[in-house]
């Protein structure tokens, strides 16, 4: 059987964080039951199409999946298990906001095959959590992290952000210090980006957001890479670090340009040489599903050229880079046949490292990764 990953989007949040442009809403709880019922229908509708596939990873993300009442989460998990074949080594992740976890939902997750818990901490200092618009403080995070461990979670990710307004390098070092003391299996560390239609964007345009300089932002990333590697966290993707064997299977499906299906509002899929995504409008999503109309709002056929480009720039996000033999197995030729000139140019600029087995980003290439990725677009 072929393997595939599935993503389920839960677009509800208690409060919208000031930096967030994800497809997520606060004060929309009245839609929860209708939404979950539609989601179940959408999942059921894929039973036939996925009958030759085995689910290798499930990722319930959002939004805030942990906001859902247990009976609603139960409907989702039941729909997945009753419609699809599940791989025996399934990775099953749930994203959570530390302000919405408790003994009841944690025990339920663990008893229902969730074997990877992702917790959005973002920063250690309450002052930063407050300025990001997070609903939790450090104490709540700590209490729920320890509770999750006590209940039996053996694979926990902690999401962090750096480059925050008024954040110093010392604050970031302190965040990493405390997180490492907790010994989670996985850490994600993303640089804050100011996105349109967010509170932070408004503040930024008014000039009232004191962001660290680009240089400091880069120093923070470099510090994380060096510090975490000293504690046996393997830097395996630009923004992701894991203890041995704990690299996220689901995210590697994206970076290895493999197939996945996204269910729910705004969810993206890559299947049968097509990329497509659902509407981001709640009423439209629910209505369409009930009328048996596809909730798909965007679809793109991926040509061979697109596939090669995507394979390159997604693959280069991983620190192991592009493995030449894997590229040959997939496309039937050597990456140098298409990109020989670009690769040599980027190598000369100190952005790529190459040997007979692989092509990888250098540290400078990690800093300037977007510049590298653009070079792999094919006309
Ligand atoms: S909890 Fe997550 S999804 Fe919800 S608003 Fe905050 S960052 Fe966005």
Coordinates of C-alpha atoms and ligand atoms in Angstrom, one line a residue:
X1 CA 0.0 0.0 0.0
X2 CA 1.1 3.6 -0.7
X3 CA 1.6 5.8 2.3
X4 CA 0.0 9.2 2.8
X5 CA -0.3 11.8 5.6
X6 CA -3.5 13.5 6.7
X7 CA -4.0 17.0 8.1
X8 CA -7.1 18.1 9.9
X9 CA -7.7 21.8 10.5
X10 CA -9.5 23.1 13.6
X11 CA -10.0 26.8 13.0
X12 CA -11.1 27.8 16.5
X13 CA -9.1 29.8 19.0
X14 CA -10.0 31.4 22.4
X15 CA -8.4 34.6 21.3
X16 CA -6.5 35.7 18.2
X17 CA -2.8 36.1 18.8
X18 CA -1.5 39.5 17.6
X19 CA 0.9 38.0 15.0
X20 CA -1.3 35.3 13.6
X21 CA -2.6 35.2 10.1
X22 CA -3.6 31.5 10.1
X23 CA -7.1 30.4 9.2
X24 CA -8.3 30.6 12.8
X25 CA -11.1 32.6 14.5
X26 CA -12.1 33.5 18.0
X27 CA -15.7 33.8 19.1
X28 CA -16.9 31.2 16.5
X29 CA -17.6 28.4 19.0
X30 CA -21.2 28.3 17.9
X31 CA -20.0 26.7 14.7
X32 CA -18.1 23.9 16.4
X33 CA -20.7 21.1 16.1
X34 CA -21.7 22.0 12.5
X35 CA -18.1 22.3 11.5
X36 CA -17.1 18.9 13.0
X37 CA -20.1 17.3 11.3
X38 CA -19.0 18.8 7.9
X39 CA -15.5 17.7 8.6
X40 CA -16.7 14.1 9.2
X41 CA -18.5 14.2 5.9
X42 CA -15.5 15.4 4.1
X43 CA -13.4 12.6 5.6
X44 CA -16.0 10.0 4.7
X45 CA -16.0 11.3 1.1
X46 CA -12.3 10.3 0.7
X47 CA -12.8 6.7 1.8
X48 CA -12.8 5.3 -1.8
X49 CA -10.0 7.5 -3.1
X50 CA -7.7 6.5 -0.2
X51 CA -8.6 2.8 -0.2
X52 CA -5.2 1.9 -1.7
X53 CA -3.4 4.1 0.9
X54 CA -2.2 3.6 4.4
X55 CA -2.2 6.6 6.7
X56 CA 1.4 7.2 7.9
X57 CA 0.7 10.3 9.9
X58 CA -2.2 12.3 11.3
X59 CA -1.7 15.9 12.3
X60 CA -4.6 17.7 13.9
X61 CA -3.6 21.4 13.8
X62 CA -5.1 24.8 13.7
X63 CA -6.2 27.0 15.2
X64 CA -6.4 25.3 18.6
X65 CA -7.4 21.7 18.4
X66 CA -7.2 21.4 22.2
X67 CA -10.1 23.8 22.4
X68 CA -12.5 21.1 21.2
X69 CA -14.8 19.4 23.6
X70 CA -13.8 15.7 23.8
X71 CA -17.0 14.5 22.2
X72 CA -16.2 16.6 19.1
X73 CA -12.6 15.4 18.9
X74 CA -14.0 11.8 19.3
X75 CA -16.1 12.3 16.2
X76 CA -13.0 13.3 14.2
X77 CA -10.9 10.4 15.4
X78 CA -13.7 7.9 14.8
X79 CA -14.2 9.2 11.3
X80 CA -10.5 8.8 10.5
X81 CA -10.3 5.3 11.9
X82 CA -13.6 4.1 10.4
X83 CA -12.7 5.3 6.8
X84 CA -9.0 4.8 6.3
X85 CA -6.3 2.1 6.7
X86 CA -3.9 3.2 9.5
X87 CA -0.2 2.3 9.4
X88 CA 0.9 0.3 12.5
X89 CA 3.7 2.9 13.0
X90 CA 1.4 5.8 12.8
X91 CA 2.6 9.2 14.1
X92 CA -0.5 11.0 15.4
X93 CA 0.1 14.6 16.5
X94 CA -2.2 17.1 18.1
X95 CA -1.4 20.8 18.4
X96 CA -2.3 22.4 21.6
X97 CA -2.4 25.8 23.3
X98 CA -1.1 25.3 26.9
X99 CA -4.0 27.5 28.1
X100 CA -6.5 24.8 26.9
X101 CA -5.0 21.6 28.2
X102 CA -6.2 19.7 31.2
X103 CA -6.0 16.2 32.6
X104 CA -9.3 15.2 30.9
X105 CA -8.3 16.1 27.3
X106 CA -4.7 14.8 27.7
X107 CA -5.8 11.4 29.0
X108 CA -8.4 11.2 26.2
X109 CA -5.7 12.0 23.6
X110 CA -3.3 9.4 24.9
X111 CA -6.0 6.7 25.1
X112 CA -7.0 7.4 21.5
X113 CA -3.6 6.8 19.9
X114 CA -2.3 10.4 19.9
X115 CA 1.4 9.7 20.4
X116 CA 2.9 13.2 19.7
X117 CA 1.8 16.3 21.6
X118 CA 2.7 19.7 20.2
X119 CA 2.6 22.7 22.7
X120 CA 2.8 26.3 21.6
X121 CA 4.9 28.0 24.2
X122 CA 6.5 30.7 22.0
X123 CA 8.5 32.5 24.8
X124 CA 9.4 31.8 28.4
X125 CA 8.8 35.3 29.7
X126 CA 5.2 36.3 30.6
X127 CA 5.8 39.8 29.4
X128 CA 6.4 38.5 25.8
X129 CA 3.5 36.1 26.0
X130 CA 1.3 39.0 26.9
X131 CA 2.6 41.2 24.1
X132 CA 2.0 38.4 21.6
X133 CA -1.6 38.1 22.7
X134 CA -1.1 34.5 24.0
X135 CA -3.8 33.3 26.4
X136 CA -1.4 31.4 28.7
X137 CA 1.4 32.2 30.9
X138 CA 4.6 30.3 31.6
X139 CA 3.2 28.7 34.8
X140 CA 0.3 27.2 32.9
X141 CA 2.6 25.9 30.2
X142 CA 4.9 24.3 32.8
X143 CA 2.0 22.8 34.7
X144 CA 0.5 21.2 31.6
X145 CA 3.9 20.1 30.2
X146 CA 4.6 18.2 33.4
X147 CA 1.0 16.9 33.5
X148 CA 1.4 15.5 29.9
X149 CA 4.6 13.8 31.0
X150 CA 3.0 12.3 34.1
X151 CA 0.1 11.0 32.0
X152 CA 2.5 9.3 29.7
X153 CA 3.3 11.5 26.6
X154 CA 6.8 10.4 25.5
X155 CA 7.0 12.6 22.4
X156 CA 6.4 16.3 23.0
X157 CA 7.2 19.2 20.7
X158 CA 7.5 22.8 22.0
X159 CA 6.9 25.6 19.5
X160 CA 9.0 28.7 20.1
X161 CA 9.4 32.1 18.3
X162 CA 12.3 34.5 18.2
X163 CA 12.7 38.0 16.8
X164 CA 9.8 39.2 19.0
X165 CA 9.2 42.9 19.8
X166 CA 11.5 44.1 22.6
X167 CA 13.1 40.6 22.8
X168 CA 16.8 40.6 23.7
X169 CA 19.3 37.9 22.9
X170 CA 19.4 37.2 26.7
X171 CA 15.6 36.7 26.7
X172 CA 15.9 34.2 23.9
X173 CA 18.8 32.4 25.6
X174 CA 16.7 32.2 28.8
X175 CA 13.8 30.7 26.8
X176 CA 16.0 28.0 25.3
X177 CA 17.7 27.3 28.6
X178 CA 14.4 26.6 30.4
X179 CA 13.0 24.6 27.5
X180 CA 16.0 22.4 27.3
X181 CA 15.8 21.7 31.0
X182 CA 12.4 20.1 30.3
X183 CA 14.0 17.8 27.8
X184 CA 11.2 17.8 25.1
X185 CA 11.8 15.4 22.2
X186 CA 11.3 18.1 19.6
X187 CA 11.6 21.9 19.4
X188 CA 10.5 24.2 16.6
X189 CA 11.9 27.7 16.6
X190 CA 10.6 30.2 14.0
X191 CA 11.5 33.8 13.4
X192 CA 8.5 36.1 13.9
X193 CA 7.2 37.4 10.5
X194 CA 4.9 40.4 10.4
X195 CA 1.9 39.3 8.3
X196 CA -0.8 41.4 6.8
X197 CA -4.2 41.7 8.5
X198 CA -2.7 41.2 12.0
X199 CA -2.6 43.4 15.0
X200 CA 1.2 43.4 14.7
X201 CA 1.0 44.6 11.2
X202 CA -1.1 47.6 12.2
X203 CA 1.4 48.4 15.0
X204 CA 4.3 47.9 12.6
X205 CA 2.9 50.4 10.1
X206 CA 2.3 52.9 12.9
X207 CA 6.0 52.5 13.8
X208 CA 5.1 51.3 17.3
X209 CA 6.6 47.8 17.2
X210 CA 10.1 47.6 18.4
X211 CA 11.5 44.6 16.4
X212 CA 15.0 43.3 16.7
X213 CA 17.3 44.1 13.8
X214 CA 17.8 41.5 11.1
X215 CA 21.3 40.9 12.5
X216 CA 20.0 40.2 16.0
X217 CA 17.3 38.0 14.5
X218 CA 20.0 36.0 12.7
X219 CA 22.1 35.8 15.9
X220 CA 19.1 34.4 17.7
X221 CA 18.7 31.7 15.1
X222 CA 22.5 30.9 15.2
X223 CA 22.4 30.7 18.9
X224 CA 19.5 28.2 18.8
X225 CA 21.3 26.0 16.3
X226 CA 24.5 25.9 18.4
X227 CA 22.9 25.7 21.8
X228 CA 20.4 23.0 20.9
X229 CA 23.0 20.9 19.2
X230 CA 25.0 21.0 22.4
X231 CA 22.0 19.3 24.0
X232 CA 21.7 16.6 21.4
X233 CA 19.0 18.2 19.4
X234 CA 19.7 17.5 15.8
X235 CA 19.0 20.5 13.6
X236 CA 17.2 18.6 10.8
X237 CA 15.2 21.4 9.1
X238 CA 15.8 25.2 9.0
X239 CA 13.5 25.8 12.0
X240 CA 13.2 22.4 13.6
X241 CA 15.3 20.4 16.1
X242 CA 14.8 16.8 17.4
X243 CA 16.3 14.2 19.6
X244 CA 17.5 11.1 17.8
X245 CA 14.6 9.4 15.9
X246 CA 12.1 12.1 16.9
X247 CA 12.0 14.1 13.7
X248 CA 8.4 14.9 12.8
X249 CA 7.2 12.3 10.3
X250 CA 4.3 14.5 9.2
X251 CA 6.3 17.6 8.4
X252 CA 8.9 15.4 6.6
X253 CA 6.1 14.4 4.2
X254 CA 5.8 18.1 3.2
X255 CA 9.5 18.6 2.9
X256 CA 10.0 15.3 0.9
X257 CA 7.3 16.5 -1.5
X258 CA 5.1 13.4 -0.7
X259 CA 1.3 13.2 -0.8
X260 CA -1.0 14.4 1.9
X261 CA -4.7 15.3 2.2
X262 CA -5.8 18.3 4.3
X263 CA -9.4 18.2 5.6
X264 CA -11.3 21.3 6.9
X265 CA -11.3 25.0 6.4
X266 CA -8.5 26.3 4.2
X267 CA -6.7 23.0 4.4
X268 CA -4.2 22.2 1.6
X269 CA -3.6 18.9 -0.1
X270 CA -1.1 17.4 -2.6
X271 CA -2.5 14.3 -4.3
X272 CA -2.3 12.8 -7.7
X273 CA 0.0 15.5 -9.1
X274 CA -2.4 18.2 -8.0
X275 CA -2.2 20.8 -5.2
X276 CA -5.5 22.1 -3.9
X277 CA -7.0 23.8 -1.0
X278 CA -10.4 24.4 0.6
X279 CA -12.4 27.5 1.1
X280 CA -11.5 29.7 4.1
X281 CA -15.1 30.8 4.6
X282 CA -16.8 28.9 7.3
X283 CA -20.4 29.0 6.1
X284 CA -19.3 28.2 2.5
X285 CA -17.4 25.2 3.8
X286 CA -20.3 23.8 5.9
X287 CA -22.9 24.5 3.2
X288 CA -20.9 23.0 0.3
X289 CA -20.2 19.8 2.2
X290 CA -23.9 19.5 3.1
X291 CA -24.9 20.0 -0.5
X292 CA -22.3 17.5 -1.6
X293 CA -20.3 20.1 -3.4
X294 CA -16.5 20.1 -3.1
X295 CA -15.2 22.7 -0.6
X296 CA -12.2 23.1 -2.8
X297 CA -11.5 26.8 -3.7
X298 CA -8.1 26.4 -5.5
X299 CA -6.6 23.7 -7.6
X300 CA -3.3 23.6 -9.5
X301 CA -2.0 20.8 -11.7
X302 CA 1.7 20.2 -10.9
X303 CA 3.7 19.8 -14.1
X304 CA 6.9 17.8 -14.1
X305 CA 8.9 21.1 -14.0
X306 CA 6.9 22.3 -11.0
X307 CA 7.4 19.0 -9.3
X308 CA 11.2 19.2 -9.8
X309 CA 11.4 22.8 -8.5
X310 CA 9.2 22.0 -5.5
X311 CA 11.2 18.9 -4.7
X312 CA 14.4 21.0 -4.7
X313 CA 13.3 23.9 -2.5
X314 CA 11.3 21.8 -0.1
X315 CA 14.1 19.3 0.2
X316 CA 16.7 21.9 0.8
X317 CA 14.8 23.0 3.8
X318 CA 16.0 19.8 5.4
X319 CA 19.6 20.1 6.7
X320 CA 20.5 16.7 5.0
X321 CA 19.5 18.5 1.8
X322 CA 18.8 16.8 -1.5
X323 CA 20.1 13.2 -1.6
X324 CA 21.2 12.7 -5.2
X325 CA 20.2 9.0 -5.4
X326 CA 16.7 9.8 -4.1
X327 CA 16.3 12.5 -6.7
X328 CA 17.4 10.0 -9.4
X329 CA 15.0 7.4 -8.1
X330 CA 12.1 9.9 -8.3
X331 CA 12.9 11.7 -11.6
X332 CA 15.2 9.3 -13.5
X333 CA 18.0 11.8 -13.9
X334 CA 20.7 13.6 -11.9
X335 CA 19.8 17.0 -10.4
X336 CA 23.0 18.4 -12.0
X337 CA 21.5 17.7 -15.4
X338 CA 18.9 20.4 -14.8
X339 CA 20.5 22.6 -12.2
X340 CA 24.2 22.2 -12.7
X341 CA 24.8 25.8 -13.4
X342 CA 22.7 27.1 -10.6
X343 CA 24.2 24.7 -8.1
X344 CA 27.8 25.8 -9.0
X345 CA 26.9 29.4 -8.8
X346 CA 25.3 29.0 -5.4
X347 CA 28.3 27.0 -4.2
X348 CA 30.6 29.7 -5.3
X349 CA 28.6 32.2 -3.3
X350 CA 29.0 30.0 -0.2
X351 CA 25.3 29.2 -0.1
X352 CA 25.4 25.5 -1.0
X353 CA 27.6 22.6 0.1
X354 CA 27.9 19.7 -2.3
X355 CA 29.5 16.2 -2.2
X356 CA 29.0 13.1 -4.3
X357 CA 25.9 12.1 -2.3
X358 CA 24.0 15.3 -1.6
X359 CA 23.4 19.1 -2.0
X360 CA 22.8 21.0 1.2
X361 CA 22.5 24.6 2.5
X362 CA 25.5 26.0 4.2
X363 CA 24.9 28.2 7.3
X364 CA 25.0 31.2 5.1
X365 CA 22.5 29.4 2.8
X366 CA 20.2 28.8 5.7
X367 CA 20.3 32.6 6.5
X368 CA 19.6 33.4 2.8
X369 CA 17.4 30.4 2.1
X370 CA 14.8 32.3 0.1
X371 CA 17.4 33.5 -2.3
X372 CA 18.6 29.9 -2.8
X373 CA 15.1 28.5 -3.3
X374 CA 14.3 31.1 -6.1
X375 CA 17.3 29.8 -8.1
X376 CA 15.5 26.4 -8.4
X377 CA 12.4 27.7 -10.1
X378 CA 12.1 26.4 -13.7
X379 CA 10.4 28.5 -16.4
Ligands
LIG1 S1 -3.4 30.0 19.2 FE1 -2.3 29.6 17.3 S2 -3.8 29.6 15.6 FE2 -4.8 30.5 17.4 S3 -4.5 32.7 17.1 FE3 -2.8 32.0 18.4 S4 -1.1 31.5 16.9 FE4 -3.0 31.7 15.7

